[in-house]
PDB file of C-alpha atoms in Angstrom:
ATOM      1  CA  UNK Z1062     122.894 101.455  99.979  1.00  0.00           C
ATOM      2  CA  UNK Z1063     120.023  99.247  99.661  1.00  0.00           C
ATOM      3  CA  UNK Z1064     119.030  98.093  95.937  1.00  0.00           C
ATOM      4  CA  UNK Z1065     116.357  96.586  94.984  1.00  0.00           C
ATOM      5  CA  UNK Z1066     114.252  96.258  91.909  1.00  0.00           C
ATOM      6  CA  UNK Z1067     110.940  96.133  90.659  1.00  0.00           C
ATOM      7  CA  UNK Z1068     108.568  95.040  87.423  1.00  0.00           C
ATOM      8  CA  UNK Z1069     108.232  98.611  86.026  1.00  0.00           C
ATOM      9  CA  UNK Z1070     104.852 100.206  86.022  1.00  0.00           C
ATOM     10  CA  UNK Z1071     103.228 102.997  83.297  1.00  0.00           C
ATOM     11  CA  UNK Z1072     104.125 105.686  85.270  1.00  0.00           C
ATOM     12  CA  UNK Z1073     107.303 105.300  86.296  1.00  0.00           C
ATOM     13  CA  UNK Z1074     108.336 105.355  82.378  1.00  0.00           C
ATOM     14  CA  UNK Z1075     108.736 109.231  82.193  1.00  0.00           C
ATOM     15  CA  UNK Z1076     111.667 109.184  85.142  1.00  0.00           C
ATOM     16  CA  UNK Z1077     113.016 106.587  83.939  1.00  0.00           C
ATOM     17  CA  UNK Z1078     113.534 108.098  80.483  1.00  0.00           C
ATOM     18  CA  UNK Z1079     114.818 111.092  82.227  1.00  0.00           C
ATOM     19  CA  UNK Z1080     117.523 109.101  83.502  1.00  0.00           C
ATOM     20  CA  UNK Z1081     118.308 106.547  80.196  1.00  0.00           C
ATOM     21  CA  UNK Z1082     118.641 109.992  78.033  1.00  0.00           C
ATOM     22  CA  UNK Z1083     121.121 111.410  80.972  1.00  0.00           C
ATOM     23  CA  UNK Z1084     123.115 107.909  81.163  1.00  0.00           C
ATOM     24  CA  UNK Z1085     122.902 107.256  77.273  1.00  0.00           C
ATOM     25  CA  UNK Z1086     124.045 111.273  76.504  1.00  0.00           C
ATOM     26  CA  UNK Z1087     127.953 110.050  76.551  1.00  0.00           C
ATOM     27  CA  UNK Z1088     127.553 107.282  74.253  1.00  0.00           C
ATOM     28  CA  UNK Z1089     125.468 109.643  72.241  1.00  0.00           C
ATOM     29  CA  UNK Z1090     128.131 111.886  71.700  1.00  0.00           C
ATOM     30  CA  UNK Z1091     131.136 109.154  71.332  1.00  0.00           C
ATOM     31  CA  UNK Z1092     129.286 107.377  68.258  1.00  0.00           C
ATOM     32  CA  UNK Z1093     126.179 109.547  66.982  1.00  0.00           C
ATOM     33  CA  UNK Z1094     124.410 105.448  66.641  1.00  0.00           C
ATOM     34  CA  UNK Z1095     120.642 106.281  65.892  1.00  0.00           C
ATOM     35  CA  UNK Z1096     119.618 102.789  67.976  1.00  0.00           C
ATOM     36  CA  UNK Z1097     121.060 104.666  71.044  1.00  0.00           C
ATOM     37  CA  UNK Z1098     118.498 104.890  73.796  1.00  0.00           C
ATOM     38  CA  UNK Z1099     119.528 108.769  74.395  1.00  0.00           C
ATOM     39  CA  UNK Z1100     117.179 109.575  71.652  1.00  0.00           C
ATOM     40  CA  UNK Z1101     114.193 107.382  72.867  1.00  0.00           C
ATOM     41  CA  UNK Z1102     111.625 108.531  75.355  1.00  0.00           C
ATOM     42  CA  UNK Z1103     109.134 107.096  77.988  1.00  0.00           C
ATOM     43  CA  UNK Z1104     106.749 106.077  74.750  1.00  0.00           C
ATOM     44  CA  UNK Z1105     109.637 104.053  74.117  1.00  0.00           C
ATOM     45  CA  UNK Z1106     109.983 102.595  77.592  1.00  0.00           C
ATOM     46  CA  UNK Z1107     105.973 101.733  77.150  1.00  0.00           C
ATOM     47  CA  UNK Z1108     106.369 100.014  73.888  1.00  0.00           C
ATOM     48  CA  UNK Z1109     108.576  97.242  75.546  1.00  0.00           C
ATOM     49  CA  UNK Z1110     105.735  96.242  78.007  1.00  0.00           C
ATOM     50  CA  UNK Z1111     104.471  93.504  75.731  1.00  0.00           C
ATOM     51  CA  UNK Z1112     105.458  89.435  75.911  1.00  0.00           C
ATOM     52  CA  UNK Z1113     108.388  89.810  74.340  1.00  0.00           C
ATOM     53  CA  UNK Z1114     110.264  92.123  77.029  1.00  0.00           C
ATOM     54  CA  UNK Z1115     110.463  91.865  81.027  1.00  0.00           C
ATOM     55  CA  UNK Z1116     111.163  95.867  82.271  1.00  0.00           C
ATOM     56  CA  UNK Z1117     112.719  96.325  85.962  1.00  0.00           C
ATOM     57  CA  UNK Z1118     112.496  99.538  87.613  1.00  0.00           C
ATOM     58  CA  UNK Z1119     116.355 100.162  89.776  1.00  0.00           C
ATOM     59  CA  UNK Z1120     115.764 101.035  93.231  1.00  0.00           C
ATOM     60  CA  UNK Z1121     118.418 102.240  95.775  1.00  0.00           C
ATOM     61  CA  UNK Z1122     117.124 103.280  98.871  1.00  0.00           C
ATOM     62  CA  UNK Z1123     113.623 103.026  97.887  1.00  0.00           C
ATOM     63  CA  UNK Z1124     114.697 105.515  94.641  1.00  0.00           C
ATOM     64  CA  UNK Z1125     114.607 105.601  91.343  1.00  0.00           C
ATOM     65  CA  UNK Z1126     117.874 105.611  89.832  1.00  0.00           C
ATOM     66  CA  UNK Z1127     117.806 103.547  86.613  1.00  0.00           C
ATOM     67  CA  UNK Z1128     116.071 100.644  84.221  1.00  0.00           C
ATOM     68  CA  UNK Z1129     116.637  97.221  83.325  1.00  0.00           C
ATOM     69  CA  UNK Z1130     115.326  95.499  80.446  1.00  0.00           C
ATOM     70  CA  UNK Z1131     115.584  92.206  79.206  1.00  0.00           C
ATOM     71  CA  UNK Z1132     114.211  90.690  76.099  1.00  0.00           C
ATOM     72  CA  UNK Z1133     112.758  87.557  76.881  1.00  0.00           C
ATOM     73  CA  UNK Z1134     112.160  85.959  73.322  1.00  0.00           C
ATOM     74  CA  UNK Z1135     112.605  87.209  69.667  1.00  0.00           C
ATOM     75  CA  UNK Z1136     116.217  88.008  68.366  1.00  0.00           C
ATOM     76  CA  UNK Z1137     119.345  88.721  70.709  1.00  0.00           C
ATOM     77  CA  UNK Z1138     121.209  89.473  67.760  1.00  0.00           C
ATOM     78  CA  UNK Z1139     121.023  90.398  64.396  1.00  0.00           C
ATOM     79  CA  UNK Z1140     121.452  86.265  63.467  1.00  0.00           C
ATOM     80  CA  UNK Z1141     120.274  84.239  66.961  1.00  0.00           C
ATOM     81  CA  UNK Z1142     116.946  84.469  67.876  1.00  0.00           C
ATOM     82  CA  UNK Z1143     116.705  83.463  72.117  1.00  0.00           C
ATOM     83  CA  UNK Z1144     115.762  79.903  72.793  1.00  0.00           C
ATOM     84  CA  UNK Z1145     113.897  79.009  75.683  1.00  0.00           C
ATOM     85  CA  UNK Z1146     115.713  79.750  78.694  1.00  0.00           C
ATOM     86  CA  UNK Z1147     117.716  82.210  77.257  1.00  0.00           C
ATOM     87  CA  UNK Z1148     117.532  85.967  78.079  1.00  0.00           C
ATOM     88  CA  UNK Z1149     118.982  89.008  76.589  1.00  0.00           C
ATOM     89  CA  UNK Z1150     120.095  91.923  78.843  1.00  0.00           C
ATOM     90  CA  UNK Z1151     119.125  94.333  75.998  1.00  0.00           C
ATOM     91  CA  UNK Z1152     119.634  97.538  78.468  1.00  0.00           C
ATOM     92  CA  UNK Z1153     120.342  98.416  81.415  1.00  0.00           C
ATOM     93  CA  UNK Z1154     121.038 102.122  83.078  1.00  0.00           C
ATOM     94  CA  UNK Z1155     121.757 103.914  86.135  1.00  0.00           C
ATOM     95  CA  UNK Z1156     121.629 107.700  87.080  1.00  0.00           C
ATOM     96  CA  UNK Z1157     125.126 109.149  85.794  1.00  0.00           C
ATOM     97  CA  UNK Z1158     126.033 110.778  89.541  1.00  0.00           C
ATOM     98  CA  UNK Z1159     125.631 107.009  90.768  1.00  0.00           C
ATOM     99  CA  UNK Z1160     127.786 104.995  88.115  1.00  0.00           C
ATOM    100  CA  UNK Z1161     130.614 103.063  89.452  1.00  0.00           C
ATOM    101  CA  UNK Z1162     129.270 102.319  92.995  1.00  0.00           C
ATOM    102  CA  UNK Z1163     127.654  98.840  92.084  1.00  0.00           C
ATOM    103  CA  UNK Z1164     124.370  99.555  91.284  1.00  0.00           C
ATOM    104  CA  UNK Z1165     124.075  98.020  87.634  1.00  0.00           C
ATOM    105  CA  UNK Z1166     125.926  94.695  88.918  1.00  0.00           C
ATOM    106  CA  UNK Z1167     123.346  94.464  92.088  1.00  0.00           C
ATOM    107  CA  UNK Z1168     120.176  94.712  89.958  1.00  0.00           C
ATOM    108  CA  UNK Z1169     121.584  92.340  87.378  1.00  0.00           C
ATOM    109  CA  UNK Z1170     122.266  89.939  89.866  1.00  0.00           C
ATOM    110  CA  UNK Z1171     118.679  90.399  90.850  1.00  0.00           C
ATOM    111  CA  UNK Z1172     116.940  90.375  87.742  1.00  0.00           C
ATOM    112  CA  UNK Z1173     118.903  87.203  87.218  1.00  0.00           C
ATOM    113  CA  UNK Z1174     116.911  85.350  89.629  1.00  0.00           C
ATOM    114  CA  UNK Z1175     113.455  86.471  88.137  1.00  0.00           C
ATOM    115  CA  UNK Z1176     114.477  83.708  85.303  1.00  0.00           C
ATOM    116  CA  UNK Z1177     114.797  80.421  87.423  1.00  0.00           C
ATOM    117  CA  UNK Z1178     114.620  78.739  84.112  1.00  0.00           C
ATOM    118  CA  UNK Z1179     117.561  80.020  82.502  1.00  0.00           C
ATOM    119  CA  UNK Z1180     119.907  78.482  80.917  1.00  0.00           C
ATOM    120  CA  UNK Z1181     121.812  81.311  79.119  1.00  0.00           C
ATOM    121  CA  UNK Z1182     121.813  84.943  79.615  1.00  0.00           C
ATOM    122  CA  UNK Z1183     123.627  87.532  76.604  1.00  0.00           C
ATOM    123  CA  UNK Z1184     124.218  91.314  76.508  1.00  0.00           C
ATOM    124  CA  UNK Z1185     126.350  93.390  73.629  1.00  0.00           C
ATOM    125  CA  UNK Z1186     127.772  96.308  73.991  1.00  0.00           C
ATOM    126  CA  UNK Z1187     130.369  99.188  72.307  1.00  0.00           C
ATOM    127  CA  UNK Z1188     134.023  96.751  72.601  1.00  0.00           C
ATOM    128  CA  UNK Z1189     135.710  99.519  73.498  1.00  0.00           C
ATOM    129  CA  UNK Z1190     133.856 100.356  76.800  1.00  0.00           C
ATOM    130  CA  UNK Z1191     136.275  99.280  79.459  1.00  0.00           C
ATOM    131  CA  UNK Z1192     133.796 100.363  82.318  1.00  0.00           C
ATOM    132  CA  UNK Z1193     130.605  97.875  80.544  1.00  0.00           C
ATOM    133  CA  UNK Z1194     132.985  94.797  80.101  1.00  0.00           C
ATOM    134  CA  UNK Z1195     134.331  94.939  84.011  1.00  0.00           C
ATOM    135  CA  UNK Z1196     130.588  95.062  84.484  1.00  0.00           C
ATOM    136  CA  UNK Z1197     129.234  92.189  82.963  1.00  0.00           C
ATOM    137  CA  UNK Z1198     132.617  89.947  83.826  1.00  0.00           C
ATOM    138  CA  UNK Z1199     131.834  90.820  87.560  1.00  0.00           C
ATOM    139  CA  UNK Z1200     128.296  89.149  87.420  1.00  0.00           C
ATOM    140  CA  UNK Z1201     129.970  85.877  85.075  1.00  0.00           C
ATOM    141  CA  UNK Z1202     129.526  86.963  81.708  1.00  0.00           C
ATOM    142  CA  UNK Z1203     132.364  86.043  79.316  1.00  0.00           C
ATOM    143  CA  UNK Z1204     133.238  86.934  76.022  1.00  0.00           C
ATOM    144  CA  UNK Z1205     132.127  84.996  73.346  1.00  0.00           C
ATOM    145  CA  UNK Z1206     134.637  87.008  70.242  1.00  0.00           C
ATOM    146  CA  UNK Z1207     131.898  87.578  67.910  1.00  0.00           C
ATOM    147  CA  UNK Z1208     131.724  91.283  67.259  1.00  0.00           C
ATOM    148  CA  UNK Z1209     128.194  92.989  65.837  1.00  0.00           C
ATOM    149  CA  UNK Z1210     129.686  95.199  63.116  1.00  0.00           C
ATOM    150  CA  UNK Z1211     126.823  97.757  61.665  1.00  0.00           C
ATOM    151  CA  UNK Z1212     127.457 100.668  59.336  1.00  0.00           C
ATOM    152  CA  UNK Z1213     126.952 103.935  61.434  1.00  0.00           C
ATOM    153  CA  UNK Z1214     127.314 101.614  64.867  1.00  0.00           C
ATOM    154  CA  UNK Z1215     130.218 101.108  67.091  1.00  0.00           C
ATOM    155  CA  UNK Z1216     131.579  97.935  66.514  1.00  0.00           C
ATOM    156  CA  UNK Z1217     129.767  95.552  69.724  1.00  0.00           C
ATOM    157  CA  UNK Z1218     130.984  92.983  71.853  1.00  0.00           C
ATOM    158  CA  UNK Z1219     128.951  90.036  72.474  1.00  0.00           C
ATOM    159  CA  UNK Z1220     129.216  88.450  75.648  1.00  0.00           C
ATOM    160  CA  UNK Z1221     127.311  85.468  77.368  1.00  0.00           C
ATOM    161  CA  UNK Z1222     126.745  83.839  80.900  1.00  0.00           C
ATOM    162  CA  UNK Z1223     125.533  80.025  81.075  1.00  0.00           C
ATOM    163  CA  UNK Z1224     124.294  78.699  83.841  1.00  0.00           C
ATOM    164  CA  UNK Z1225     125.090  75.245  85.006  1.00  0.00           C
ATOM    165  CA  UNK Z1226     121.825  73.442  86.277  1.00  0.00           C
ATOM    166  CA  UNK Z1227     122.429  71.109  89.096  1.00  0.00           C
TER     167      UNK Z1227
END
Protein backbone atom coordinates (compact mmCIF):
# COMPACT_ATOMS: atom_id res chain seq x y z
CA UNK A 1 0.00 0.00 0.00
CA UNK A 2 1.53 3.06 -1.23
CA UNK A 3 -0.03 6.52 0.11
CA UNK A 4 0.55 9.49 -0.97
CA UNK A 5 -1.17 12.81 -1.14
CA UNK A 6 -1.82 15.64 -3.17
CA UNK A 7 -3.06 19.61 -3.17
CA UNK A 8 -6.66 18.84 -4.30
CA UNK A 9 -7.77 20.07 -7.65
CA UNK A 10 -11.62 21.29 -8.89
CA UNK A 11 -12.37 18.17 -10.17
CA UNK A 12 -11.49 15.81 -7.94
CA UNK A 13 -14.14 17.55 -5.40
CA UNK A 14 -17.18 15.43 -6.61
CA UNK A 15 -15.29 11.89 -5.57
CA UNK A 16 -14.16 13.13 -2.89
CA UNK A 17 -17.58 14.15 -1.57
CA UNK A 18 -18.72 10.78 -2.56
CA UNK A 19 -16.46 9.38 -0.15
CA UNK A 20 -16.73 12.22 3.00
CA UNK A 21 -20.76 11.58 2.79
CA UNK A 22 -19.95 7.56 2.87
CA UNK A 23 -17.25 8.02 5.82
CA UNK A 24 -19.31 10.86 7.65
CA UNK A 25 -22.87 8.58 7.23
CA UNK A 26 -22.02 6.81 10.82
CA UNK A 27 -21.44 9.87 12.67
CA UNK A 28 -24.49 11.15 10.92
CA UNK A 29 -26.60 8.71 12.35
CA UNK A 30 -24.86 8.52 16.04
CA UNK A 31 -25.50 12.42 16.66
CA UNK A 32 -27.89 13.97 13.86
CA UNK A 33 -24.99 17.34 14.30
CA UNK A 34 -26.01 19.66 11.29
CA UNK A 35 -21.98 20.80 11.00
CA UNK A 36 -21.41 17.09 10.01
CA UNK A 37 -19.70 16.86 6.67
CA UNK A 38 -22.25 13.88 5.61
CA UNK A 39 -24.60 16.56 4.62
CA UNK A 40 -22.08 18.75 2.62
CA UNK A 41 -21.24 18.21 -1.00
CA UNK A 42 -18.36 18.85 -3.55
CA UNK A 43 -19.66 22.79 -3.59
CA UNK A 44 -18.63 22.46 -0.17
CA UNK A 45 -15.25 20.88 -0.83
CA UNK A 46 -14.79 24.02 -3.47
CA UNK A 47 -15.65 26.64 -1.00
CA UNK A 48 -12.54 25.71 1.18
CA UNK A 49 -10.09 26.45 -1.76
CA UNK A 50 -9.49 30.00 -0.62
CA UNK A 51 -6.34 31.38 1.77
CA UNK A 52 -7.73 30.37 4.64
CA UNK A 53 -7.75 26.41 3.98
CA UNK A 54 -4.93 23.98 2.48
CA UNK A 55 -7.14 20.75 0.83
CA UNK A 56 -5.10 17.33 0.24
CA UNK A 57 -6.42 14.81 -2.00
CA UNK A 58 -5.57 10.84 -0.15
CA UNK A 59 -3.94 8.65 -2.51
CA UNK A 60 -3.24 4.87 -2.02
CA UNK A 61 -1.95 3.24 -4.85
CA UNK A 62 -2.32 6.09 -7.10
CA UNK A 63 -6.35 6.14 -5.84
CA UNK A 64 -8.59 8.16 -4.49
CA UNK A 65 -9.67 7.10 -1.23
CA UNK A 66 -10.24 10.15 1.00
CA UNK A 67 -9.58 14.15 1.88
CA UNK A 68 -7.61 16.10 4.15
CA UNK A 69 -8.18 19.53 5.10
CA UNK A 70 -6.52 21.81 7.22
CA UNK A 71 -7.39 25.31 8.13
CA UNK A 72 -4.48 27.32 7.93
CA UNK A 73 -5.60 30.67 9.69
CA UNK A 74 -8.96 31.99 11.14
CA UNK A 75 -10.51 30.18 14.26
CA UNK A 76 -9.59 26.49 15.41
CA UNK A 77 -12.15 26.78 17.89
CA UNK A 78 -15.05 28.47 18.84
CA UNK A 79 -12.56 30.89 21.31
CA UNK A 80 -8.71 30.51 19.67
CA UNK A 81 -8.19 31.85 16.52
CA UNK A 82 -4.64 29.93 14.87
CA UNK A 83 -1.49 31.91 15.30
CA UNK A 84 1.13 31.74 12.91
CA UNK A 85 2.51 28.42 12.71
CA UNK A 86 -0.34 26.82 13.92
CA UNK A 87 -2.62 24.51 11.85
CA UNK A 88 -5.93 22.99 12.40
CA UNK A 89 -6.67 19.45 11.08
CA UNK A 90 -10.33 20.53 10.57
CA UNK A 91 -11.13 17.08 8.55
CA UNK A 92 -9.86 14.41 7.45
CA UNK A 93 -11.58 11.08 5.73
CA UNK A 94 -10.93 7.86 4.20
CA UNK A 95 -13.16 5.43 2.11
CA UNK A 96 -15.18 3.35 4.86
CA UNK A 97 -13.97 -0.32 3.25
CA UNK A 98 -10.31 1.11 3.95
CA UNK A 99 -10.60 2.45 7.67
CA UNK A 100 -8.34 0.91 10.13
CA UNK A 101 -5.41 -0.05 7.80
CA UNK A 102 -3.35 3.26 8.36
CA UNK A 103 -4.33 5.37 5.81
CA UNK A 104 -5.57 8.56 7.83
CA UNK A 105 -2.27 8.36 10.11
CA UNK A 106 0.05 8.11 6.75
CA UNK A 107 -1.45 11.20 5.07
CA UNK A 108 -1.40 13.13 8.32
CA UNK A 109 2.03 12.43 8.75
CA UNK A 110 2.42 13.77 5.28
CA UNK A 111 0.44 16.73 5.28
CA UNK A 112 2.43 17.48 8.39
CA UNK A 113 5.46 18.17 6.50
CA UNK A 114 3.73 20.60 3.95
CA UNK A 115 3.91 23.12 7.16
CA UNK A 116 7.77 23.32 7.84
CA UNK A 117 6.87 26.30 9.87
CA UNK A 118 4.77 24.84 12.39
CA UNK A 119 4.82 25.18 15.59
CA UNK A 120 1.46 23.67 16.73
CA UNK A 121 -0.95 21.51 15.00
CA UNK A 122 -4.93 20.92 16.70
CA UNK A 123 -7.85 18.68 15.65
CA UNK A 124 -11.37 18.08 17.75
CA UNK A 125 -13.36 15.51 17.51
CA UNK A 126 -16.70 13.49 19.13
CA UNK A 127 -14.77 12.34 22.91
CA UNK A 128 -16.31 9.35 22.71
CA UNK A 129 -14.72 8.04 19.43
CA UNK A 130 -12.22 5.50 20.62
CA UNK A 131 -11.09 4.71 16.94
CA UNK A 132 -10.30 9.00 16.22
CA UNK A 133 -8.34 9.40 19.58
CA UNK A 134 -5.91 6.13 18.86
CA UNK A 135 -5.59 8.05 15.63
CA UNK A 136 -4.39 11.26 16.41
CA UNK A 137 -2.23 9.84 19.65
CA UNK A 138 -0.41 7.59 17.02
CA UNK A 139 0.85 10.67 14.96
CA UNK A 140 1.73 12.76 18.68
CA UNK A 141 -1.30 14.53 19.37
CA UNK A 142 -2.25 14.73 23.07
CA UNK A 143 -5.11 15.75 24.85
CA UNK A 144 -5.39 19.05 25.95
CA UNK A 145 -9.01 18.39 28.49
CA UNK A 146 -10.90 21.18 27.11
CA UNK A 147 -14.11 19.78 25.72
CA UNK A 148 -16.24 21.92 22.83
CA UNK A 149 -19.73 21.54 24.31
CA UNK A 150 -22.54 22.85 21.61
CA UNK A 151 -26.28 22.39 21.94
CA UNK A 152 -27.34 19.75 19.25
CA UNK A 153 -23.35 18.63 18.98
CA UNK A 154 -21.58 15.77 20.52
CA UNK A 155 -19.61 16.92 23.17
CA UNK A 156 -15.65 17.28 21.30
CA UNK A 157 -12.35 16.56 22.39
CA UNK A 158 -9.67 18.93 21.72
CA UNK A 159 -6.39 17.64 21.19
CA UNK A 160 -2.97 19.28 20.15
CA UNK A 161 0.60 18.30 18.81
CA UNK A 162 3.61 20.88 19.35
CA UNK A 163 6.46 20.62 17.69
CA UNK A 164 9.81 21.20 19.24
CA UNK A 165 12.09 23.33 16.83
CA UNK A 166 15.68 22.44 17.03
Amino acid sequence: MNITIRQTVPEEAEILATIQKAAFKPLWEAYHDEGNPYLRGAEDILCRFNEKNRYFTILCDDEIVGGILYRVSGKRSPWDILADGEYYLARVYVKPELQGRGIARTAIRLCEKEFPDAVAFYVDFPEDLEKNRRCYESVGYHDTGKRICMEGAPSLAMFEKRIEKD
